[in-house]
Amino acid sequence: MDVLYFAWVRERIGIPKEKIDTEAATVADLVRELVAREERYAAAFADLSALRVALDQELSGFDAPLTGVREVAFFPPMTGG
Amino acid sequence: MDVLYFAWVRERIGIPKEKIDTEAATVADLVRELVAREERYAAAFADLSALRVALDQELSGFDAPLTGVREVAFFPPMTGG
Amino acid sequence: MRVSVQEEPFDLGAEANRFAEGDTGSGAIVTFTGVVRDLAQGNLDVMEIEHYPGMTEKAIAAIADDARQRWSLADVLVIHRYGQLAPGDRIMMVATAARHRKDAFEAAEFLMDYLKSRAPFWKKEISGEGSDWVAAKDEDEAALDRW
Amino acid sequence: MRVSVQEEPFDLGAEANRFAEGDTGSGAIVTFTGVVRDLAQGNLDVMEIEHYPGMTEKAIAAIADDARQRWSLADVLVIHRYGQLAPGDRIMMVATAARHRKDAFEAAEFLMDYLKSRAPFWKKEISGEGSDWVAAKDEDEAALDRW
Protein backbone atom coordinates (compact mmCIF):
# COMPACT_ATOMS: atom_id res chain seq x y z
CA MET A 1 0.00 0.00 0.00
CA ASP A 2 1.22 3.51 -0.78
CA VAL A 3 1.47 5.76 2.26
CA LEU A 4 1.77 9.52 1.63
CA TYR A 5 2.71 12.32 4.00
CA PHE A 6 2.09 16.03 3.52
CA ALA A 7 3.17 19.33 5.12
CA TRP A 8 4.77 18.97 8.57
CA VAL A 9 3.91 15.26 8.70
CA ARG A 10 6.11 14.83 5.63
CA GLU A 11 8.83 16.96 7.20
CA ARG A 12 8.85 15.02 10.49
CA ILE A 13 8.90 11.64 8.80
CA GLY A 14 11.41 12.87 6.25
CA ILE A 15 9.87 11.36 3.12
CA PRO A 16 6.80 12.21 1.02
CA LYS A 17 5.80 8.64 0.22
CA GLU A 18 6.64 5.01 0.91
CA LYS A 19 5.35 1.53 0.14
CA ILE A 20 4.30 -0.40 3.22
CA ASP A 21 3.36 -4.07 3.54
CA THR A 22 0.93 -4.35 6.36
CA GLU A 23 -1.75 -6.57 7.82
CA ALA A 24 -3.24 -3.62 9.73
CA ALA A 25 -7.04 -3.83 9.79
CA THR A 26 -7.70 -0.13 10.37
CA VAL A 27 -5.95 3.21 9.98
CA ALA A 28 -5.38 3.28 13.75
CA ASP A 29 -3.67 -0.14 13.55
CA LEU A 30 -1.41 1.16 10.76
CA VAL A 31 -0.53 4.23 12.85
CA ARG A 32 0.40 1.94 15.79
CA GLU A 33 2.68 -0.09 13.49
CA LEU A 34 4.40 3.04 12.19
CA VAL A 35 4.82 4.61 15.64
CA ALA A 36 6.47 1.40 16.87
CA ARG A 37 8.98 1.54 14.01
CA GLU A 38 11.02 4.68 14.62
CA GLU A 39 11.07 7.87 16.65
CA ARG A 40 10.32 10.09 13.62
CA TYR A 41 6.97 8.30 13.14
CA ALA A 42 6.22 8.61 16.85
CA ALA A 43 6.93 12.35 16.56
CA ALA A 44 4.67 12.74 13.53
CA PHE A 45 1.78 10.77 15.05
CA ALA A 46 2.09 12.06 18.63
CA ASP A 47 -1.27 13.87 18.51
CA LEU A 48 -3.84 12.24 16.24
CA SER A 49 -6.33 15.06 16.87
CA ALA A 50 -3.93 17.29 14.89
CA LEU A 51 -3.98 14.91 11.93
CA ARG A 52 -6.28 14.00 9.09
CA VAL A 53 -6.30 10.89 6.94
CA ALA A 54 -7.45 10.19 3.40
CA LEU A 55 -8.07 6.69 1.99
CA ASP A 56 -7.76 6.47 -1.77
CA GLN A 57 -7.99 10.27 -1.86
CA GLU A 58 -11.17 10.54 0.19
CA LEU A 59 -11.17 12.06 3.69
CA SER A 60 -11.75 9.33 6.23
CA GLY A 61 -11.39 8.52 9.94
CA PHE A 62 -8.77 6.71 12.01
CA ASP A 63 -11.19 3.89 12.78
CA ALA A 64 -11.82 3.19 9.08
CA PRO A 65 -10.93 -0.30 7.77
CA LEU A 66 -8.06 -0.62 5.28
CA THR A 67 -9.62 -3.45 3.30
CA GLY A 68 -9.01 -2.86 -0.40
CA VAL A 69 -7.35 0.49 0.19
CA ARG A 70 -4.39 1.23 -2.08
CA GLU A 71 -3.35 4.73 -0.96
CA VAL A 72 -3.32 6.17 2.56
CA ALA A 73 -2.35 9.80 3.18
CA PHE A 74 -1.65 11.54 6.48
CA PHE A 75 -1.60 15.32 6.81
CA PRO A 76 -2.48 18.22 9.12
CA PRO A 77 -5.83 20.07 8.82
CA MET A 78 -6.02 21.69 5.42
CA THR A 79 -5.43 25.41 4.86
CA GLY A 80 -6.60 26.14 1.33
CA GLY A 81 -8.31 29.20 -0.03
CA MET B 1 -39.29 75.05 -6.08
CA ASP B 2 -38.14 72.49 -8.65
CA VAL B 3 -40.35 69.43 -8.90
CA LEU B 4 -38.93 66.39 -10.71
CA TYR B 5 -40.66 63.25 -11.96
CA PHE B 6 -39.05 59.95 -12.88
CA ALA B 7 -40.01 56.70 -14.62
CA TRP B 8 -43.79 56.15 -15.02
CA VAL B 9 -44.55 59.20 -12.87
CA ARG B 10 -42.73 61.29 -15.47
CA GLU B 11 -44.57 59.50 -18.27
CA ARG B 12 -48.02 60.04 -16.72
CA ILE B 13 -47.41 63.69 -15.95
CA GLY B 14 -45.73 64.17 -19.31
CA ILE B 15 -42.76 66.27 -18.22
CA PRO B 16 -39.54 65.48 -16.33
CA LYS B 17 -39.39 68.72 -14.35
CA GLU B 18 -41.24 71.93 -13.59
CA LYS B 19 -40.99 74.99 -11.37
CA ILE B 20 -43.85 75.33 -8.92
CA ASP B 21 -44.73 78.25 -6.66
CA THR B 22 -46.44 76.82 -3.65
CA GLU B 23 -47.31 77.57 -0.06
CA ALA B 24 -47.68 73.85 0.68
CA ALA B 25 -46.40 73.04 4.17
CA THR B 26 -45.72 69.34 3.56
CA VAL B 27 -45.17 66.94 0.68
CA ALA B 28 -48.73 65.66 1.14
CA ASP B 29 -50.06 69.23 0.80
CA LEU B 30 -48.07 69.69 -2.40
CA VAL B 31 -49.46 66.41 -3.77
CA ARG B 32 -53.03 67.60 -3.01
CA GLU B 33 -52.34 70.85 -4.89
CA LEU B 34 -51.00 68.97 -7.91
CA VAL B 35 -53.83 66.41 -7.95
CA ALA B 36 -56.38 69.28 -7.94
CA ARG B 37 -54.72 70.82 -10.99
CA GLU B 38 -55.20 68.33 -13.79
CA GLU B 39 -56.20 64.74 -14.46
CA ARG B 40 -52.64 63.68 -15.40
CA TYR B 41 -51.45 64.58 -11.88
CA ALA B 42 -54.38 62.75 -10.34
CA ALA B 43 -53.42 59.69 -12.42
CA ALA B 44 -49.77 59.87 -11.34
CA PHE B 45 -50.56 60.33 -7.64
CA ALA B 46 -53.54 57.94 -7.46
CA ASP B 47 -51.72 55.50 -5.15
CA LEU B 48 -49.19 57.13 -2.85
CA SER B 49 -48.09 53.74 -1.50
CA ALA B 50 -46.64 53.08 -4.98
CA LEU B 51 -44.59 56.30 -4.85
CA ARG B 52 -41.43 57.55 -3.20
CA VAL B 53 -40.35 61.12 -2.61
CA ALA B 54 -36.95 62.75 -2.26
CA LEU B 55 -36.38 66.23 -0.80
CA ASP B 56 -33.18 67.89 -1.98
CA GLN B 57 -32.01 64.47 -3.21
CA GLU B 58 -32.61 62.65 0.10
CA LEU B 59 -35.32 60.00 0.45
CA SER B 60 -38.09 61.37 2.63
CA GLY B 61 -41.72 60.81 3.57
CA PHE B 62 -45.03 62.35 2.45
CA ASP B 63 -45.55 63.97 5.85
CA ALA B 64 -42.19 65.80 5.67
CA PRO B 65 -42.26 69.63 5.82
CA LEU B 66 -41.17 71.56 2.72
CA THR B 67 -39.57 74.45 4.61
CA GLY B 68 -36.32 75.42 2.91
CA VAL B 69 -36.60 72.62 0.34
CA ARG B 70 -35.49 73.55 -3.19
CA GLU B 71 -35.98 70.30 -5.06
CA VAL B 72 -38.75 67.72 -4.69
CA ALA B 73 -38.71 64.50 -6.72
CA PHE B 74 -41.47 61.90 -7.13
CA PHE B 75 -40.82 58.43 -8.47
CA PRO B 76 -41.80 54.76 -8.12
CA PRO B 77 -39.83 52.37 -5.88
CA MET B 78 -36.29 52.10 -7.20
CA THR B 79 -35.05 49.15 -9.22
CA GLY B 80 -31.28 49.49 -9.35
CA GLY B 81 -28.61 46.79 -9.31
CA MET C 1 -13.23 54.27 -3.01
CA ARG C 2 -14.59 54.93 -6.48
CA VAL C 3 -18.19 55.44 -7.59
CA SER C 4 -19.00 55.78 -11.27
CA VAL C 5 -22.46 56.38 -12.73
CA GLN C 6 -21.95 56.15 -16.46
CA GLU C 7 -23.66 55.54 -19.77
CA GLU C 8 -20.66 53.80 -21.39
CA PRO C 9 -20.00 50.07 -21.02
CA PHE C 10 -17.29 49.01 -18.56
CA ASP C 11 -14.77 46.19 -18.87
CA LEU C 12 -15.36 43.82 -15.93
CA GLY C 13 -11.90 42.24 -16.22
CA ALA C 14 -10.03 45.54 -16.51
CA GLU C 15 -11.97 47.01 -13.59
CA ALA C 16 -11.39 43.89 -11.46
CA ASN C 17 -7.65 43.94 -12.18
CA ARG C 18 -7.33 47.66 -11.51
CA PHE C 19 -9.25 47.29 -8.25
CA ALA C 20 -7.14 44.32 -7.12
CA GLU C 21 -3.87 46.01 -8.05
CA GLY C 22 -4.60 49.16 -6.11
CA ASP C 23 -4.90 47.03 -3.04
CA THR C 24 -2.07 45.89 -0.78
CA GLY C 25 -2.98 44.56 2.66
CA SER C 26 -6.16 42.74 1.71
CA GLY C 27 -6.46 38.99 1.51
CA ALA C 28 -9.93 38.96 -0.01
CA ILE C 29 -11.49 40.60 -3.05
CA VAL C 30 -15.13 40.07 -3.98
CA THR C 31 -16.82 41.33 -7.13
CA PHE C 32 -20.45 41.24 -8.12
CA THR C 33 -21.53 41.92 -11.69
CA GLY C 34 -25.13 42.39 -12.78
CA VAL C 35 -26.06 41.34 -16.30
CA VAL C 36 -29.20 42.21 -18.33
CA ARG C 37 -31.30 39.05 -18.55
CA ASP C 38 -33.58 38.41 -21.45
CA LEU C 39 -37.34 38.11 -20.87
CA ALA C 40 -38.85 34.65 -20.43
CA GLN C 41 -40.15 34.91 -24.01
CA GLY C 42 -36.64 35.76 -25.23
CA ASN C 43 -37.73 38.95 -26.97
CA LEU C 44 -36.17 41.76 -24.95
CA ASP C 45 -34.89 44.42 -27.31
CA VAL C 46 -33.68 47.07 -24.90
CA MET C 47 -33.43 47.60 -21.19
CA GLU C 48 -33.58 51.32 -20.57
CA ILE C 49 -32.21 52.54 -17.27
CA GLU C 50 -33.27 55.96 -16.04
CA HIS C 51 -31.64 57.61 -13.06
CA TYR C 52 -31.69 60.82 -11.03
CA PRO C 53 -28.46 62.67 -11.83
CA GLY C 54 -27.04 64.24 -8.70
CA MET C 55 -28.97 62.12 -6.25
CA THR C 56 -27.66 58.86 -7.73
CA GLU C 57 -24.01 59.62 -6.98
CA LYS C 58 -24.86 60.87 -3.49
CA ALA C 59 -27.06 57.88 -2.68
CA ILE C 60 -24.40 55.39 -3.82
CA ALA C 61 -21.64 57.20 -1.92
CA ALA C 62 -23.81 57.13 1.23
CA ILE C 63 -24.42 53.37 0.82
CA ALA C 64 -20.69 52.77 0.31
CA ASP C 65 -19.83 54.90 3.37
CA ASP C 66 -22.32 52.91 5.38
CA ALA C 67 -20.64 49.68 4.27
CA ARG C 68 -17.25 51.03 5.34
CA GLN C 69 -18.65 51.84 8.78
CA ARG C 70 -20.05 48.35 9.21
CA TRP C 71 -17.17 46.26 7.89
CA SER C 72 -13.42 46.55 7.87
CA LEU C 73 -12.81 47.30 4.19
CA ALA C 74 -9.65 48.38 2.42
CA ASP C 75 -11.51 49.59 -0.67
CA VAL C 76 -14.90 49.75 -2.41
CA LEU C 77 -15.83 50.17 -6.07
CA VAL C 78 -19.31 50.77 -7.50
CA ILE C 79 -20.02 51.20 -11.22
CA HIS C 80 -23.61 51.54 -12.43
CA ARG C 81 -24.72 52.23 -15.98
CA TYR C 82 -27.77 54.05 -17.26
CA GLY C 83 -29.20 54.45 -20.75
CA GLN C 84 -29.97 51.72 -23.25
CA LEU C 85 -28.68 48.20 -22.67
CA ALA C 86 -29.18 44.90 -24.48
CA PRO C 87 -29.55 41.35 -23.08
CA GLY C 88 -26.13 40.12 -21.94
CA ASP C 89 -24.83 43.65 -21.31
CA ARG C 90 -23.32 44.29 -17.91
CA ILE C 91 -25.40 46.79 -15.96
CA MET C 92 -23.28 47.31 -12.89
CA MET C 93 -20.58 45.96 -10.67
CA VAL C 94 -19.43 46.32 -7.09
CA ALA C 95 -16.08 45.25 -5.68
CA THR C 96 -14.89 45.04 -2.08
CA ALA C 97 -11.41 44.43 -0.69
CA ALA C 98 -10.86 43.36 2.91
CA ARG C 99 -8.41 41.58 5.15
CA HIS C 100 -10.90 38.77 5.73
CA ARG C 101 -13.29 37.10 3.31
CA LYS C 102 -16.34 37.42 5.53
CA ASP C 103 -16.09 41.24 5.49
CA ALA C 104 -15.60 41.34 1.72
CA PHE C 105 -18.56 39.02 1.06
CA GLU C 106 -20.98 40.63 3.50
CA ALA C 107 -20.15 44.17 2.39
CA ALA C 108 -20.66 43.24 -1.29
CA GLU C 109 -24.07 41.70 -0.49
CA PHE C 110 -25.01 44.73 1.57
CA LEU C 111 -24.04 47.08 -1.27
CA MET C 112 -26.11 45.07 -3.72
CA ASP C 113 -29.16 44.93 -1.46
CA TYR C 114 -29.09 48.70 -0.97
CA LEU C 115 -28.30 49.55 -4.59
CA LYS C 116 -31.35 47.50 -5.62
CA SER C 117 -33.84 49.44 -3.52
CA ARG C 118 -32.22 52.70 -2.40
CA ALA C 119 -30.29 54.04 -5.38
CA PRO C 120 -32.51 56.06 -7.75
CA PHE C 121 -32.50 53.87 -10.84
CA TRP C 122 -35.55 52.63 -12.74
CA LYS C 123 -35.56 49.92 -15.37
CA LYS C 124 -37.84 49.70 -18.36
CA GLU C 125 -38.03 46.60 -20.54
CA ILE C 126 -38.77 47.26 -24.19
CA SER C 127 -39.75 44.28 -26.33
CA GLY C 128 -41.66 43.56 -29.49
CA GLU C 129 -44.80 43.52 -27.35
CA GLY C 130 -44.38 46.95 -25.82
CA SER C 131 -42.62 48.43 -22.86
CA ASP C 132 -42.92 47.85 -19.13
CA TRP C 133 -41.37 49.46 -16.08
CA VAL C 134 -39.79 46.75 -13.96
CA ALA C 135 -41.68 46.59 -10.65
CA ALA C 136 -39.77 46.59 -7.37
CA LYS C 137 -39.90 43.19 -5.70
CA ASP C 138 -41.08 42.64 -2.15
CA GLU C 139 -38.14 40.29 -1.67
CA ASP C 140 -35.71 43.09 -2.53
CA GLU C 141 -37.25 45.33 0.11
CA ALA C 142 -37.25 42.42 2.57
CA ALA C 143 -33.55 41.79 1.87
CA LEU C 144 -32.74 45.05 3.66
CA ASP C 145 -34.08 43.70 6.95
CA ARG C 146 -31.10 41.49 7.56
CA TRP C 147 -28.68 44.40 7.87
CA MET D 1 -17.70 24.20 -14.86
CA ARG D 2 -13.93 24.53 -14.80
CA VAL D 3 -11.48 23.54 -12.05
CA SER D 4 -7.81 24.36 -12.44
CA VAL D 5 -5.08 23.48 -9.95
CA GLN D 6 -2.00 25.16 -11.30
CA GLU D 7 1.44 26.49 -10.43
CA GLU D 8 1.33 29.43 -12.90
CA PRO D 9 -0.21 32.79 -12.03
CA PHE D 10 -3.67 33.54 -13.41
CA ASP D 11 -5.05 36.83 -14.70
CA LEU D 12 -8.07 37.73 -12.55
CA GLY D 13 -9.48 40.13 -15.13
CA ALA D 14 -9.07 37.78 -18.07
CA GLU D 15 -10.58 34.90 -16.10
CA ALA D 16 -13.50 37.04 -14.93
CA ASN D 17 -14.23 38.24 -18.46
CA ARG D 18 -13.99 34.74 -19.94
CA PHE D 19 -16.29 33.39 -17.22
CA ALA D 20 -18.83 36.17 -17.72
CA GLU D 21 -18.79 35.85 -21.50
CA GLY D 22 -19.43 32.14 -21.45
CA ASP D 23 -22.61 32.85 -19.63
CA THR D 24 -25.99 33.75 -21.15
CA GLY D 25 -29.06 33.47 -18.94
CA SER D 26 -27.48 34.63 -15.69
CA GLY D 27 -28.15 37.98 -14.14
CA ALA D 28 -25.52 37.66 -11.41
CA ILE D 29 -21.82 36.89 -11.42
CA VAL D 30 -19.78 36.76 -8.22
CA THR D 31 -16.02 36.34 -8.01
CA PHE D 32 -13.82 35.86 -4.98
CA THR D 33 -10.06 36.27 -5.21
CA GLY D 34 -7.64 35.33 -2.45
CA VAL D 35 -4.42 37.32 -2.19
CA VAL D 36 -1.23 36.46 -0.24
CA ARG D 37 -1.08 38.83 2.74
CA ASP D 38 2.20 39.87 4.23
CA LEU D 39 2.98 38.96 7.86
CA ALA D 40 2.26 41.51 10.59
CA GLN D 41 5.99 42.26 10.71
CA GLY D 42 6.01 42.83 6.95
CA ASN D 43 8.78 40.32 6.30
CA LEU D 44 7.12 37.47 4.41
CA ASP D 45 9.46 36.27 1.68
CA VAL D 46 7.53 33.35 0.27
CA MET D 47 4.25 31.58 0.84
CA GLU D 48 4.72 27.99 -0.22
CA ILE D 49 1.58 26.05 -1.03
CA GLU D 50 1.75 22.26 -1.02
CA HIS D 51 -1.10 20.12 -2.28
CA TYR D 52 -2.07 16.50 -2.87
CA PRO D 53 -2.06 15.97 -6.64
CA GLY D 54 -4.96 13.78 -7.67
CA MET D 55 -6.98 14.28 -4.51
CA THR D 56 -6.99 18.08 -4.89
CA GLU D 57 -8.80 18.08 -8.21
CA LYS D 58 -11.28 15.45 -7.00
CA ALA D 59 -11.97 17.28 -3.74
CA ILE D 60 -12.57 20.60 -5.49
CA ALA D 61 -14.82 19.01 -8.12
CA ALA D 62 -16.85 17.38 -5.33
CA ILE D 63 -17.22 20.71 -3.52
CA ALA D 64 -18.30 22.41 -6.75
CA ASP D 65 -20.79 19.60 -7.49
CA ASP D 66 -22.19 20.00 -4.01
CA ALA D 67 -22.64 23.75 -4.62
CA ARG D 68 -24.50 23.01 -7.86
CA GLN D 69 -26.84 20.68 -6.00
CA ARG D 70 -27.62 23.27 -3.36
CA TRP D 71 -28.03 26.38 -5.50
CA SER D 72 -29.32 27.10 -8.96
CA LEU D 73 -26.08 27.92 -10.75
CA ALA D 74 -25.39 28.42 -14.44
CA ASP D 75 -21.63 27.97 -14.05
CA VAL D 76 -18.79 27.59 -11.54
CA LEU D 77 -15.06 28.31 -11.84
CA VAL D 78 -12.35 27.39 -9.33
CA ILE D 79 -8.66 28.19 -9.84
CA HIS D 80 -6.16 27.39 -7.06
CA ARG D 81 -2.42 27.80 -7.25
CA TYR D 82 0.34 25.83 -5.54
CA GLY D 83 4.10 26.39 -5.32
CA GLN D 84 5.90 29.55 -4.30
CA LEU D 85 3.98 32.81 -4.01
CA ALA D 86 4.95 36.30 -2.84
CA PRO D 87 2.92 38.86 -0.85
CA GLY D 88 0.32 40.44 -3.15
CA ASP D 89 0.19 37.39 -5.43
CA ARG D 90 -3.24 35.96 -6.12
CA ILE D 91 -3.58 32.49 -4.66
CA MET D 92 -6.95 31.45 -5.94
CA MET D 93 -10.30 32.53 -7.28
CA VAL D 94 -13.82 31.21 -7.48
CA ALA D 95 -16.59 32.51 -9.70
CA THR D 96 -20.29 31.69 -9.74
CA ALA D 97 -22.98 32.63 -12.25
CA ALA D 98 -26.66 32.42 -11.40
CA ARG D 99 -30.02 33.81 -12.34
CA HIS D 100 -30.35 35.48 -8.94
CA ARG D 101 -27.73 37.25 -6.85
CA LYS D 102 -28.51 35.35 -3.66
CA ASP D 103 -27.57 32.04 -5.27
CA ALA D 104 -24.37 33.44 -6.75
CA PHE D 105 -23.27 34.98 -3.43
CA GLU D 106 -24.15 32.03 -1.22
CA ALA D 107 -22.55 29.49 -3.54
CA ALA D 108 -19.33 31.52 -3.71
CA GLU D 109 -19.18 31.73 0.08
CA PHE D 110 -19.89 28.02 0.36
CA LEU D 111 -17.11 27.21 -2.11
CA MET D 112 -14.66 29.37 -0.17
CA ASP D 113 -15.60 27.87 3.20
CA TYR D 114 -15.11 24.34 1.88
CA LEU D 115 -11.94 25.10 -0.08
CA LYS D 116 -10.43 26.53 3.13
CA SER D 117 -10.90 23.38 5.18
CA ARG D 118 -11.66 20.49 2.85
CA ALA D 119 -9.36 20.86 -0.17
CA PRO D 120 -5.91 19.34 0.45
CA PHE D 121 -3.70 22.43 0.43
CA TRP D 122 -1.21 23.44 3.10
CA LYS D 123 0.46 26.82 3.41
CA LYS D 124 3.91 27.53 4.77
CA GLU D 125 5.12 31.04 5.49
CA ILE D 126 8.82 31.59 4.94
CA SER D 127 10.30 34.79 6.34
CA GLY D 128 13.69 36.09 7.48
CA GLU D 129 12.91 34.53 10.85
CA GLY D 130 12.29 31.01 9.61
CA SER D 131 9.35 29.05 8.28
CA ASP D 132 5.99 28.12 9.75
CA TRP D 133 3.11 25.99 8.57
CA VAL D 134 -0.07 28.03 8.72
CA ALA D 135 -2.37 26.48 11.34
CA ALA D 136 -6.00 25.77 10.49
CA LYS D 137 -8.30 28.19 12.32
CA ASP D 138 -11.19 27.07 14.50
CA GLU D 139 -13.31 29.76 12.88
CA ASP D 140 -12.71 28.22 9.44
CA GLU D 141 -13.93 24.85 10.68
CA ALA D 142 -16.87 26.55 12.41
CA ALA D 143 -17.77 28.34 9.16
CA LEU D 144 -18.84 24.97 7.70
CA ASP D 145 -21.63 24.63 10.26
CA ARG D 146 -23.83 27.17 8.57
CA TRP D 147 -24.24 25.08 5.42
Short mmCIF file of N, CA, C and O in Angstrom, two decimals, chain B residues 4-8 10-11 52 54 56-59 71-73 75-81, chain C residues 50-55 58 80 92 115-124 133-136:
data_model
loop_
_atom_site.label_atom_id
_atom_site.label_comp_id
_atom_site.label_asym_id
_atom_site.label_seq_id
_atom_site.Cartn_x
_atom_site.Cartn_y
_atom_site.Cartn_z
N LEU B 4 -39.42 67.33 -9.70
CA LEU B 4 -38.93 66.39 -10.71
C LEU B 4 -39.77 65.12 -10.68
O LEU B 4 -40.24 64.70 -9.61
N TYR B 5 -39.92 64.50 -11.84
CA TYR B 5 -40.66 63.25 -11.96
C TYR B 5 -39.81 62.23 -12.70
O TYR B 5 -39.14 62.57 -13.69
N PHE B 6 -39.84 60.99 -12.22
CA PHE B 6 -39.05 59.95 -12.88
C PHE B 6 -39.91 58.74 -13.23
O PHE B 6 -40.95 58.51 -12.62
N ALA B 7 -39.42 57.98 -14.22
CA ALA B 7 -40.01 56.70 -14.62
C ALA B 7 -41.49 56.91 -15.00
O ALA B 7 -41.81 57.86 -15.71
N TRP B 8 -42.39 56.02 -14.54
CA TRP B 8 -43.79 56.15 -15.02
C TRP B 8 -44.49 57.38 -14.46
O TRP B 8 -45.49 57.84 -15.01
N ARG B 10 -43.08 60.35 -14.41
CA ARG B 10 -42.73 61.29 -15.47
C ARG B 10 -43.60 61.07 -16.71
O ARG B 10 -44.13 62.03 -17.30
N GLU B 11 -43.78 59.80 -17.08
CA GLU B 11 -44.57 59.50 -18.27
C GLU B 11 -46.03 59.92 -18.09
O GLU B 11 -46.64 60.44 -19.03
N ARG B 52 -42.46 57.11 -4.15
CA ARG B 52 -41.43 57.55 -3.20
C ARG B 52 -41.18 59.02 -3.46
O ARG B 52 -41.44 59.52 -4.57
N ALA B 54 -38.24 62.29 -2.77
CA ALA B 54 -36.95 62.75 -2.26
C ALA B 54 -37.00 64.27 -2.13
O ALA B 54 -37.54 64.97 -3.00
N ASP B 56 -34.59 67.53 -1.76
CA ASP B 56 -33.18 67.89 -1.98
C ASP B 56 -32.29 66.65 -2.08
O ASP B 56 -31.24 66.56 -1.46
N GLN B 57 -32.77 65.68 -2.86
CA GLN B 57 -32.01 64.47 -3.21
C GLN B 57 -31.78 63.51 -2.04
O GLN B 57 -30.87 62.70 -2.08
N GLU B 58 -32.64 63.62 -1.01
CA GLU B 58 -32.61 62.65 0.10
C GLU B 58 -33.99 62.00 0.19
O GLU B 58 -34.99 62.72 0.24
N LEU B 59 -34.04 60.67 0.28
CA LEU B 59 -35.32 60.00 0.45
C LEU B 59 -36.03 60.56 1.67
O LEU B 59 -35.43 60.80 2.70
N GLU B 71 -35.73 71.28 -4.01
CA GLU B 71 -35.98 70.30 -5.06
C GLU B 71 -36.77 69.12 -4.49
O GLU B 71 -36.35 68.48 -3.53
N VAL B 72 -37.92 68.86 -5.09
CA VAL B 72 -38.75 67.72 -4.69
C VAL B 72 -38.81 66.76 -5.87
O VAL B 72 -38.99 67.20 -7.01
N ALA B 73 -38.63 65.47 -5.62
CA ALA B 73 -38.71 64.50 -6.72
C ALA B 73 -39.67 63.38 -6.35
O ALA B 73 -39.67 62.89 -5.22
N PHE B 75 -41.16 59.57 -7.60
CA PHE B 75 -40.82 58.43 -8.47
C PHE B 75 -41.33 57.13 -7.86
O PHE B 75 -41.65 57.07 -6.67
N PRO B 76 -41.39 56.07 -8.66
CA PRO B 76 -41.80 54.76 -8.12
C PRO B 76 -40.63 54.15 -7.32
O PRO B 76 -39.51 54.65 -7.38
N PRO B 77 -40.91 53.07 -6.58
CA PRO B 77 -39.83 52.37 -5.88
C PRO B 77 -38.68 52.07 -6.84
O PRO B 77 -38.91 51.73 -8.01
N MET B 78 -37.47 52.20 -6.34
CA MET B 78 -36.29 52.10 -7.20
C MET B 78 -35.98 50.66 -7.58
O MET B 78 -36.27 49.73 -6.82
N THR B 79 -35.40 50.49 -8.74
CA THR B 79 -35.05 49.15 -9.22
C THR B 79 -33.64 49.16 -9.79
O THR B 79 -33.41 48.90 -10.97
N GLY B 80 -32.68 49.48 -8.92
CA GLY B 80 -31.28 49.49 -9.35
C GLY B 80 -30.67 48.10 -9.31
O GLY B 80 -31.36 47.10 -9.16
N GLY B 81 -29.36 48.04 -9.44
CA GLY B 81 -28.61 46.79 -9.31
C GLY B 81 -28.67 45.94 -10.55
O GLY B 81 -29.37 46.26 -11.50
N GLU C 50 -33.16 54.54 -16.34
CA GLU C 50 -33.27 55.96 -16.04
C GLU C 50 -32.69 56.19 -14.65
O GLU C 50 -32.77 55.30 -13.79
N HIS C 51 -32.10 57.33 -14.42
CA HIS C 51 -31.64 57.61 -13.06
C HIS C 51 -31.84 59.08 -12.73
O HIS C 51 -32.38 59.84 -13.54
N TYR C 52 -31.46 59.48 -11.55
CA TYR C 52 -31.69 60.82 -11.03
C TYR C 52 -30.32 61.47 -10.84
O TYR C 52 -29.72 61.37 -9.77
N PRO C 53 -29.82 62.11 -11.90
CA PRO C 53 -28.46 62.67 -11.83
C PRO C 53 -28.33 63.57 -10.61
O PRO C 53 -29.22 64.35 -10.30
N GLY C 54 -27.23 63.46 -9.93
CA GLY C 54 -27.04 64.24 -8.70
C GLY C 54 -27.36 63.40 -7.49
O GLY C 54 -26.49 63.09 -6.68
N MET C 55 -28.61 62.97 -7.39
CA MET C 55 -28.97 62.12 -6.25
C MET C 55 -28.30 60.75 -6.35
O MET C 55 -27.91 60.18 -5.34
N LYS C 58 -24.81 60.66 -4.94
CA LYS C 58 -24.86 60.87 -3.49
C LYS C 58 -25.38 59.63 -2.77
O LYS C 58 -24.85 59.23 -1.72
N HIS C 80 -22.22 51.84 -12.03
CA HIS C 80 -23.61 51.54 -12.43
C HIS C 80 -23.90 52.30 -13.72
O HIS C 80 -23.67 53.50 -13.80
N MET C 92 -23.97 46.70 -14.03
CA MET C 92 -23.28 47.31 -12.89
C MET C 92 -22.34 46.32 -12.26
O MET C 92 -22.42 45.12 -12.51
N LEU C 115 -28.24 48.98 -3.23
CA LEU C 115 -28.30 49.55 -4.59
C LEU C 115 -29.62 49.19 -5.27
O LEU C 115 -30.20 50.00 -6.00
N LYS C 116 -30.09 47.97 -5.03
CA LYS C 116 -31.35 47.50 -5.62
C LYS C 116 -32.52 48.41 -5.28
O LYS C 116 -33.35 48.72 -6.12
N SER C 117 -32.62 48.78 -4.01
CA SER C 117 -33.84 49.44 -3.52
C SER C 117 -33.68 50.87 -3.06
O SER C 117 -34.65 51.54 -2.77
N ARG C 118 -32.42 51.37 -2.97
CA ARG C 118 -32.22 52.70 -2.40
C ARG C 118 -31.41 53.63 -3.30
O ARG C 118 -31.20 54.79 -2.95
N ALA C 119 -30.96 53.15 -4.43
CA ALA C 119 -30.29 54.04 -5.38
C ALA C 119 -31.30 54.37 -6.48
O ALA C 119 -32.02 53.48 -6.96
N PRO C 120 -31.41 55.64 -6.86
CA PRO C 120 -32.51 56.06 -7.75
C PRO C 120 -32.29 55.69 -9.22
O PRO C 120 -31.95 56.52 -10.04
N PHE C 121 -32.51 54.39 -9.47
CA PHE C 121 -32.50 53.87 -10.84
C PHE C 121 -33.86 53.22 -11.09
O PHE C 121 -34.46 52.65 -10.17
N TRP C 122 -34.30 53.30 -12.33
CA TRP C 122 -35.55 52.63 -12.74
C TRP C 122 -35.32 51.96 -14.07
O TRP C 122 -34.75 52.56 -15.00
N LYS C 123 -35.80 50.72 -14.17
CA LYS C 123 -35.56 49.92 -15.37
C LYS C 123 -36.84 49.76 -16.16
O LYS C 123 -37.89 49.45 -15.61
N LYS C 124 -36.71 49.90 -17.47
CA LYS C 124 -37.84 49.70 -18.36
C LYS C 124 -37.45 48.66 -19.40
O LYS C 124 -36.39 48.79 -20.02
N TRP C 133 -42.27 49.13 -17.18
CA TRP C 133 -41.37 49.46 -16.08
C TRP C 133 -41.24 48.24 -15.20
O TRP C 133 -42.24 47.61 -14.84
N VAL C 134 -40.02 47.89 -14.85
CA VAL C 134 -39.79 46.75 -13.96
C VAL C 134 -40.29 47.14 -12.56
O VAL C 134 -39.94 48.21 -12.05
N ALA C 135 -41.14 46.30 -11.98
CA ALA C 135 -41.68 46.59 -10.65
C ALA C 135 -40.67 46.19 -9.58
O ALA C 135 -39.95 45.20 -9.72
N ALA C 136 -40.61 46.97 -8.51
CA ALA C 136 -39.77 46.59 -7.37
C ALA C 136 -40.34 45.32 -6.75
O ALA C 136 -41.55 45.13 -6.72
#
